């Protein structure tokens, strides 16, 4: 073998050794991959076990919430529950199927910063704001946006009005999948820090005006006098409701018996079915 061929042979052999080492290193990393389930996955598993559901059954329930245009398999669920994958875009549907409230999801998500970030990326999707001149796609509907508007500069008095120059768009199939009739959909802007860390100041929520019956632990938009408020609601034993914030350190629970709801001019606009954070 000539010196040139020998050098080439050695180079090829070294390349193969290097490739082999790289493959072994990659395999080692895959083997040592952190498979610890996230707090949210652990909560899902706990509730699934309590219901004595198989992973196949929970997958079937989630598919029924998604509708025919999306798929969700037992393998997909198993990967998240076991910790093989750390994120799932189906967190809302899994929670709904297992009867887990948004408050519980937020609580376990905030226990870990990385999980909180990933959960927000799963639950909070960006919105698109259009003006009235932008034509609608065939599957789209325009949803009005409610905001508190100051009646006169410096007066401090506000009124709840529809913002006519900007509307938000949703797909009809998306609304149907969430059980919302297009004519019942409105959006509202969150003001203040009472719903942090889940809903920071300026967040936008989608509201189903067709659902005003209180289901404990669900999120609703309220009209409180001339103010819009987003709160978790709970029924009181003798009528009335309890208003709860995510930021309970600064905003403790508020209880309003049935007669106080009238006196305080508190009415439920609708249940929150969607929300988005832009910061």
mmCIF file of N, CA and C in Angstrom, residues 190-278:
data_model
loop_
_atom_site.group_PDB
_atom_site.id
_atom_site.type_symbol
_atom_site.label_atom_id
_atom_site.label_comp_id
_atom_site.label_asym_id
_atom_site.label_seq_id
_atom_site.Cartn_x
_atom_site.Cartn_y
_atom_site.Cartn_z
ATOM 1 N N UNK A 190 -58.085 41.438 30.323
ATOM 2 C CA UNK A 190 -57.832 41.336 31.761
ATOM 3 C C UNK A 190 -57.088 42.582 32.233
ATOM 4 N N UNK A 191 -57.554 43.170 33.329
ATOM 5 C CA UNK A 191 -56.920 44.358 33.901
ATOM 6 C C UNK A 191 -56.437 44.055 35.315
ATOM 7 N N UNK A 192 -55.192 44.416 35.614
ATOM 8 C CA UNK A 192 -54.664 44.218 36.958
ATOM 9 C C UNK A 192 -53.912 42.910 37.118
ATOM 10 N N UNK A 193 -53.432 42.661 38.350
ATOM 11 C CA UNK A 193 -52.578 41.498 38.608
ATOM 12 C C UNK A 193 -53.268 40.399 39.403
ATOM 13 N N UNK A 194 -54.589 40.480 39.555
ATOM 14 C CA UNK A 194 -55.283 39.523 40.424
ATOM 15 C C UNK A 194 -55.248 38.100 39.887
ATOM 16 N N UNK A 195 -55.091 37.938 38.570
ATOM 17 C CA UNK A 195 -55.104 36.592 37.995
ATOM 18 C C UNK A 195 -53.712 36.126 37.578
ATOM 19 N N UNK A 196 -52.667 36.833 38.009
ATOM 20 C CA UNK A 196 -51.304 36.366 37.761
ATOM 21 C C UNK A 196 -51.014 35.149 38.639
ATOM 22 N N UNK A 197 -50.148 34.218 38.209
ATOM 23 C CA UNK A 197 -49.283 34.288 37.026
ATOM 24 C C UNK A 197 -49.930 33.769 35.751
ATOM 25 N N UNK A 198 -51.166 33.265 35.848
ATOM 26 C CA UNK A 198 -51.788 32.651 34.673
ATOM 27 C C UNK A 198 -52.212 33.703 33.663
ATOM 28 N N UNK A 199 -52.868 34.761 34.142
ATOM 29 C CA UNK A 199 -53.360 35.810 33.257
ATOM 30 C C UNK A 199 -52.802 37.163 33.692
ATOM 31 N N UNK A 200 -51.658 37.565 33.155
ATOM 32 C CA UNK A 200 -51.099 38.880 33.498
ATOM 33 C C UNK A 200 -51.979 40.010 32.975
ATOM 34 N N UNK A 201 -51.716 41.202 33.468
ATOM 35 C CA UNK A 201 -52.420 42.396 33.015
ATOM 36 C C UNK A 201 -52.308 42.520 31.499
ATOM 37 N N UNK A 202 -53.443 42.741 30.832
ATOM 38 C CA UNK A 202 -53.448 42.887 29.385
ATOM 39 C C UNK A 202 -53.758 41.617 28.624
ATOM 40 N N UNK A 203 -53.907 40.499 29.318
ATOM 41 C CA UNK A 203 -54.254 39.246 28.647
ATOM 42 C C UNK A 203 -55.654 39.345 28.042
ATOM 43 N N UNK A 204 -55.926 38.475 27.095
ATOM 44 C CA UNK A 204 -57.234 38.438 26.449
ATOM 45 C C UNK A 204 -57.885 37.086 26.692
ATOM 46 N N UNK A 205 -59.177 37.096 26.997
ATOM 47 C CA UNK A 205 -59.906 35.850 27.222
ATOM 48 C C UNK A 205 -61.077 35.757 26.256
ATOM 49 N N UNK A 206 -61.379 34.539 25.822
ATOM 50 C CA UNK A 206 -62.572 34.270 25.037
ATOM 51 C C UNK A 206 -63.680 33.820 25.970
ATOM 52 N N UNK A 207 -64.883 34.355 25.775
ATOM 53 C CA UNK A 207 -65.990 34.135 26.709
ATOM 54 C C UNK A 207 -67.192 33.552 25.974
ATOM 55 N N UNK A 208 -67.780 32.508 26.565
ATOM 56 C CA UNK A 208 -68.998 31.897 26.030
ATOM 57 C C UNK A 208 -70.192 32.437 26.811
ATOM 58 N N UNK A 209 -70.946 33.356 26.202
ATOM 59 C CA UNK A 209 -72.097 33.952 26.883
ATOM 60 C C UNK A 209 -73.233 32.956 27.073
ATOM 61 N N UNK A 210 -73.161 31.826 26.389
ATOM 62 C CA UNK A 210 -74.200 30.811 26.528
ATOM 63 C C UNK A 210 -74.047 29.962 27.770
ATOM 64 N N UNK A 211 -72.940 30.122 28.496
ATOM 65 C CA UNK A 211 -72.701 29.324 29.708
ATOM 66 C C UNK A 211 -72.497 30.269 30.896
ATOM 67 N N UNK A 212 -73.558 30.484 31.654
ATOM 68 C CA UNK A 212 -73.501 31.371 32.816
ATOM 69 C C UNK A 212 -73.788 30.633 34.121
ATOM 70 N N UNK A 213 -74.124 29.340 34.034
ATOM 71 C CA UNK A 213 -74.330 28.550 35.246
ATOM 72 C C UNK A 213 -72.977 28.218 35.856
ATOM 73 N N UNK A 214 -72.829 28.469 37.147
ATOM 74 C CA UNK A 214 -71.526 28.318 37.799
ATOM 75 C C UNK A 214 -71.183 26.848 37.994
ATOM 76 N N UNK A 215 -70.014 26.486 37.499
ATOM 77 C CA UNK A 215 -69.417 25.183 37.777
ATOM 78 C C UNK A 215 -68.179 25.445 38.625
ATOM 79 N N UNK A 216 -68.161 24.907 39.840
ATOM 80 C CA UNK A 216 -67.094 25.225 40.793
ATOM 81 C C UNK A 216 -65.702 25.071 40.185
ATOM 82 N N UNK A 217 -64.895 26.130 40.319
ATOM 83 C CA UNK A 217 -63.515 26.089 39.861
ATOM 84 C C UNK A 217 -63.305 26.541 38.440
ATOM 85 N N UNK A 218 -64.392 26.774 37.687
ATOM 86 C CA UNK A 218 -64.238 27.273 36.326
ATOM 87 C C UNK A 218 -64.043 28.789 36.345
ATOM 88 N N UNK A 219 -63.522 29.304 35.230
ATOM 89 C CA UNK A 219 -63.210 30.725 35.128
ATOM 90 C C UNK A 219 -64.318 31.443 34.361
ATOM 91 N N UNK A 220 -64.738 32.589 34.869
ATOM 92 C CA UNK A 220 -65.831 33.351 34.268
ATOM 93 C C UNK A 220 -65.457 34.825 34.174
ATOM 94 N N UNK A 221 -66.129 35.511 33.254
ATOM 95 C CA UNK A 221 -66.027 36.968 33.169
ATOM 96 C C UNK A 221 -67.300 37.559 33.761
ATOM 97 N N UNK A 222 -67.127 38.524 34.663
ATOM 98 C CA UNK A 222 -68.247 39.139 35.370
ATOM 99 C C UNK A 222 -68.353 40.611 35.024
ATOM 100 N N UNK A 223 -69.571 41.100 35.099
ATOM 101 C CA UNK A 223 -69.810 42.541 35.092
ATOM 102 C C UNK A 223 -70.084 42.940 36.540
ATOM 103 N N UNK A 224 -69.191 43.729 37.132
ATOM 104 C CA UNK A 224 -69.345 44.185 38.521
ATOM 105 C C UNK A 224 -69.511 45.694 38.474
ATOM 106 N N UNK A 225 -70.754 46.134 38.464
ATOM 107 C CA UNK A 225 -71.002 47.551 38.234
ATOM 108 C C UNK A 225 -70.561 47.923 36.830
ATOM 109 N N UNK A 226 -69.605 48.838 36.731
ATOM 110 C CA UNK A 226 -69.077 49.250 35.425
ATOM 111 C C UNK A 226 -67.723 48.611 35.129
ATOM 112 N N UNK A 227 -67.384 47.549 35.854
ATOM 113 C CA UNK A 227 -66.075 46.930 35.688
ATOM 114 C C UNK A 227 -66.195 45.499 35.166
ATOM 115 N N UNK A 228 -65.229 45.120 34.341
ATOM 116 C CA UNK A 228 -65.086 43.731 33.898
ATOM 117 C C UNK A 228 -64.134 43.023 34.846
ATOM 118 N N UNK A 229 -64.503 41.827 35.299
ATOM 119 C CA UNK A 229 -63.637 41.064 36.193
ATOM 120 C C UNK A 229 -63.575 39.624 35.699
ATOM 121 N N UNK A 230 -62.386 39.047 35.781
ATOM 122 C CA UNK A 230 -62.179 37.641 35.433
ATOM 123 C C UNK A 230 -61.835 36.907 36.719
ATOM 124 N N UNK A 231 -62.643 35.896 37.075
ATOM 125 C CA UNK A 231 -62.450 35.203 38.349
ATOM 126 C C UNK A 231 -62.817 33.722 38.228
ATOM 127 N N UNK A 232 -62.258 32.943 39.150
ATOM 128 C CA UNK A 232 -62.722 31.582 39.368
ATOM 129 C C UNK A 232 -63.941 31.667 40.285
ATOM 130 N N UNK A 233 -64.994 30.935 39.953
ATOM 131 C CA UNK A 233 -66.223 31.028 40.733
ATOM 132 C C UNK A 233 -66.543 29.718 41.447
ATOM 133 N N UNK A 234 -67.126 29.870 42.632
ATOM 134 C CA UNK A 234 -67.593 28.727 43.424
ATOM 135 C C UNK A 234 -68.963 29.088 44.006
ATOM 136 N N UNK A 235 -69.872 28.135 43.997
ATOM 137 C CA UNK A 235 -71.204 28.370 44.556
ATOM 138 C C UNK A 235 -71.159 28.331 46.083
ATOM 139 N N UNK A 236 -71.918 29.210 46.703
ATOM 140 C CA UNK A 236 -72.059 29.204 48.158
ATOM 141 C C UNK A 236 -73.247 28.324 48.548
ATOM 142 N N UNK A 237 -73.200 27.698 49.715
ATOM 143 C CA UNK A 237 -74.245 26.746 50.110
ATOM 144 C C UNK A 237 -75.660 27.322 50.090
ATOM 145 N N UNK A 238 -75.833 28.588 50.479
ATOM 146 C CA UNK A 238 -77.168 29.183 50.548
ATOM 147 C C UNK A 238 -77.424 30.172 49.414
ATOM 148 N N UNK A 239 -76.770 29.971 48.313
ATOM 149 C CA UNK A 239 -76.908 30.881 47.188
ATOM 150 C C UNK A 239 -75.789 31.901 47.167
ATOM 151 N N UNK A 240 -75.588 32.514 46.030
ATOM 152 C CA UNK A 240 -74.485 33.447 45.885
ATOM 153 C C UNK A 240 -73.233 32.742 45.394
ATOM 154 N N UNK A 241 -72.143 33.497 45.274
ATOM 155 C CA UNK A 241 -70.910 32.943 44.724
ATOM 156 C C UNK A 241 -69.691 33.447 45.491
ATOM 157 N N UNK A 242 -68.640 32.655 45.415
ATOM 158 C CA UNK A 242 -67.322 33.056 45.913
ATOM 159 C C UNK A 242 -66.449 33.375 44.713
ATOM 160 N N UNK A 243 -65.784 34.538 44.730
ATOM 161 C CA UNK A 243 -64.863 34.944 43.677
ATOM 162 C C UNK A 243 -63.441 34.671 44.146
ATOM 163 N N UNK A 244 -62.689 33.985 43.310
ATOM 164 C CA UNK A 244 -61.320 33.635 43.695
ATOM 165 C C UNK A 244 -60.345 34.080 42.612
ATOM 166 N N UNK A 245 -59.211 34.611 43.037
ATOM 167 C CA UNK A 245 -58.135 35.013 42.133
ATOM 168 C C UNK A 245 -57.012 33.993 42.193
ATOM 169 N N UNK A 246 -56.192 33.938 41.142
ATOM 170 C CA UNK A 246 -54.984 33.119 41.204
ATOM 171 C C UNK A 246 -53.982 33.746 42.172
ATOM 172 N N UNK A 247 -53.907 35.066 42.177
ATOM 173 C CA UNK A 247 -52.996 35.800 43.059
ATOM 174 C C UNK A 247 -53.692 36.045 44.397
ATOM 175 N N UNK A 248 -53.826 34.989 45.204
ATOM 176 C CA UNK A 248 -54.598 35.080 46.448
ATOM 177 C C UNK A 248 -53.841 35.817 47.555
ATOM 178 N N UNK A 249 -52.532 35.961 47.414
ATOM 179 C CA UNK A 249 -51.768 36.710 48.422
ATOM 180 C C UNK A 249 -52.205 38.174 48.469
ATOM 181 N N UNK A 250 -52.420 38.747 47.300
ATOM 182 C CA UNK A 250 -52.820 40.155 47.234
ATOM 183 C C UNK A 250 -54.322 40.337 47.073
ATOM 184 N N UNK A 251 -54.996 39.285 46.610
ATOM 185 C CA UNK A 251 -56.430 39.394 46.330
ATOM 186 C C UNK A 251 -57.165 38.213 46.962
ATOM 187 N N UNK A 252 -57.541 38.337 48.243
ATOM 188 C CA UNK A 252 -58.229 37.236 48.924
ATOM 189 C C UNK A 252 -59.616 36.978 48.336
ATOM 190 N N UNK A 253 -60.188 35.825 48.697
ATOM 191 C CA UNK A 253 -61.516 35.456 48.214
ATOM 192 C C UNK A 253 -62.551 36.518 48.582
ATOM 193 N N UNK A 254 -63.533 36.662 47.709
ATOM 194 C CA UNK A 254 -64.671 37.554 47.969
ATOM 195 C C UNK A 254 -65.942 36.711 47.929
ATOM 196 N N UNK A 255 -66.796 36.857 48.931
ATOM 197 C CA UNK A 255 -68.049 36.108 48.974
ATOM 198 C C UNK A 255 -69.233 37.063 48.874
ATOM 199 N N UNK A 256 -70.156 36.729 47.973
ATOM 200 C CA UNK A 256 -71.336 37.550 47.759
ATOM 201 C C UNK A 256 -72.578 36.675 47.859
ATOM 202 N N UNK A 257 -73.343 36.797 48.956
ATOM 203 C CA UNK A 257 -74.630 36.095 49.029
ATOM 204 C C UNK A 257 -75.545 36.568 47.899
ATOM 205 N N UNK A 258 -76.626 35.849 47.703
ATOM 206 C CA UNK A 258 -77.495 36.131 46.559
ATOM 207 C C UNK A 258 -77.986 37.574 46.543
ATOM 208 N N UNK A 259 -78.370 38.100 47.695
ATOM 209 C CA UNK A 259 -78.877 39.471 47.738
ATOM 210 C C UNK A 259 -77.777 40.481 47.429
ATOM 211 N N UNK A 260 -76.532 40.149 47.812
ATOM 212 C CA UNK A 260 -75.408 41.059 47.553
ATOM 213 C C UNK A 260 -75.088 41.137 46.063
ATOM 214 N N UNK A 261 -75.361 40.061 45.327
ATOM 215 C CA UNK A 261 -75.130 40.087 43.882
ATOM 216 C C UNK A 261 -75.974 41.166 43.223
ATOM 217 N N UNK A 262 -77.200 41.335 43.724
ATOM 218 C CA UNK A 262 -78.082 42.372 43.187
ATOM 219 C C UNK A 262 -77.607 43.750 43.627
ATOM 220 N N UNK A 263 -77.284 43.876 44.909
ATOM 221 C CA UNK A 263 -76.855 45.175 45.443
ATOM 222 C C UNK A 263 -75.562 45.657 44.795
ATOM 223 N N UNK A 264 -74.641 44.719 44.537
ATOM 224 C CA UNK A 264 -73.345 45.075 43.951
ATOM 225 C C UNK A 264 -73.373 45.112 42.419
ATOM 226 N N UNK A 265 -74.535 44.797 41.852
ATOM 227 C CA UNK A 265 -74.694 44.770 40.389
ATOM 228 C C UNK A 265 -73.681 43.824 39.750
ATOM 229 N N UNK A 266 -73.666 42.591 40.259
ATOM 230 C CA UNK A 266 -72.763 41.564 39.738
ATOM 231 C C UNK A 266 -73.556 40.594 38.872
ATOM 232 N N UNK A 267 -73.163 40.471 37.622
ATOM 233 C CA UNK A 267 -73.779 39.499 36.718
ATOM 234 C C UNK A 267 -72.681 38.735 35.990
ATOM 235 N N UNK A 268 -72.975 37.498 35.658
ATOM 236 C CA UNK A 268 -72.016 36.658 34.939
ATOM 237 C C UNK A 268 -72.219 36.850 33.444
ATOM 238 N N UNK A 269 -71.182 37.300 32.767
ATOM 239 C CA UNK A 269 -71.253 37.466 31.311
ATOM 240 C C UNK A 269 -71.119 36.119 30.622
ATOM 241 N N UNK A 270 -70.189 35.277 31.097
ATOM 242 C CA UNK A 270 -70.027 33.955 30.494
ATOM 243 C C UNK A 270 -68.780 33.252 31.000
ATOM 244 N N UNK A 271 -68.652 31.992 30.594
ATOM 245 C CA UNK A 271 -67.511 31.167 31.007
ATOM 246 C C UNK A 271 -66.349 31.357 30.042
ATOM 247 N N UNK A 272 -65.140 31.404 30.585
ATOM 248 C CA UNK A 272 -63.934 31.535 29.758
ATOM 249 C C UNK A 272 -63.638 30.197 29.086
ATOM 250 N N UNK A 273 -63.528 30.210 27.753
ATOM 251 C CA UNK A 273 -63.212 28.978 27.023
ATOM 252 C C UNK A 273 -61.827 29.031 26.378
ATOM 253 N N UNK A 274 -61.191 30.199 26.414
ATOM 254 C CA UNK A 274 -59.894 30.386 25.738
ATOM 255 C C UNK A 274 -59.219 31.607 26.328
ATOM 256 N N UNK A 275 -57.907 31.599 26.372
ATOM 257 C CA UNK A 275 -57.212 32.816 26.780
ATOM 258 C C UNK A 275 -55.832 32.881 26.161
ATOM 259 N N UNK A 276 -55.306 34.095 26.081
ATOM 260 C CA UNK A 276 -54.031 34.325 25.414
ATOM 261 C C UNK A 276 -53.249 35.395 26.156
ATOM 262 N N UNK A 277 -51.925 35.226 26.163
ATOM 263 C CA UNK A 277 -51.039 36.187 26.815
ATOM 264 C C UNK A 277 -50.079 36.749 25.783
ATOM 265 N N UNK A 278 -50.007 38.059 25.700
ATOM 266 C CA UNK A 278 -49.023 38.741 24.855
ATOM 267 C C UNK A 278 -48.261 39.702 25.749
#
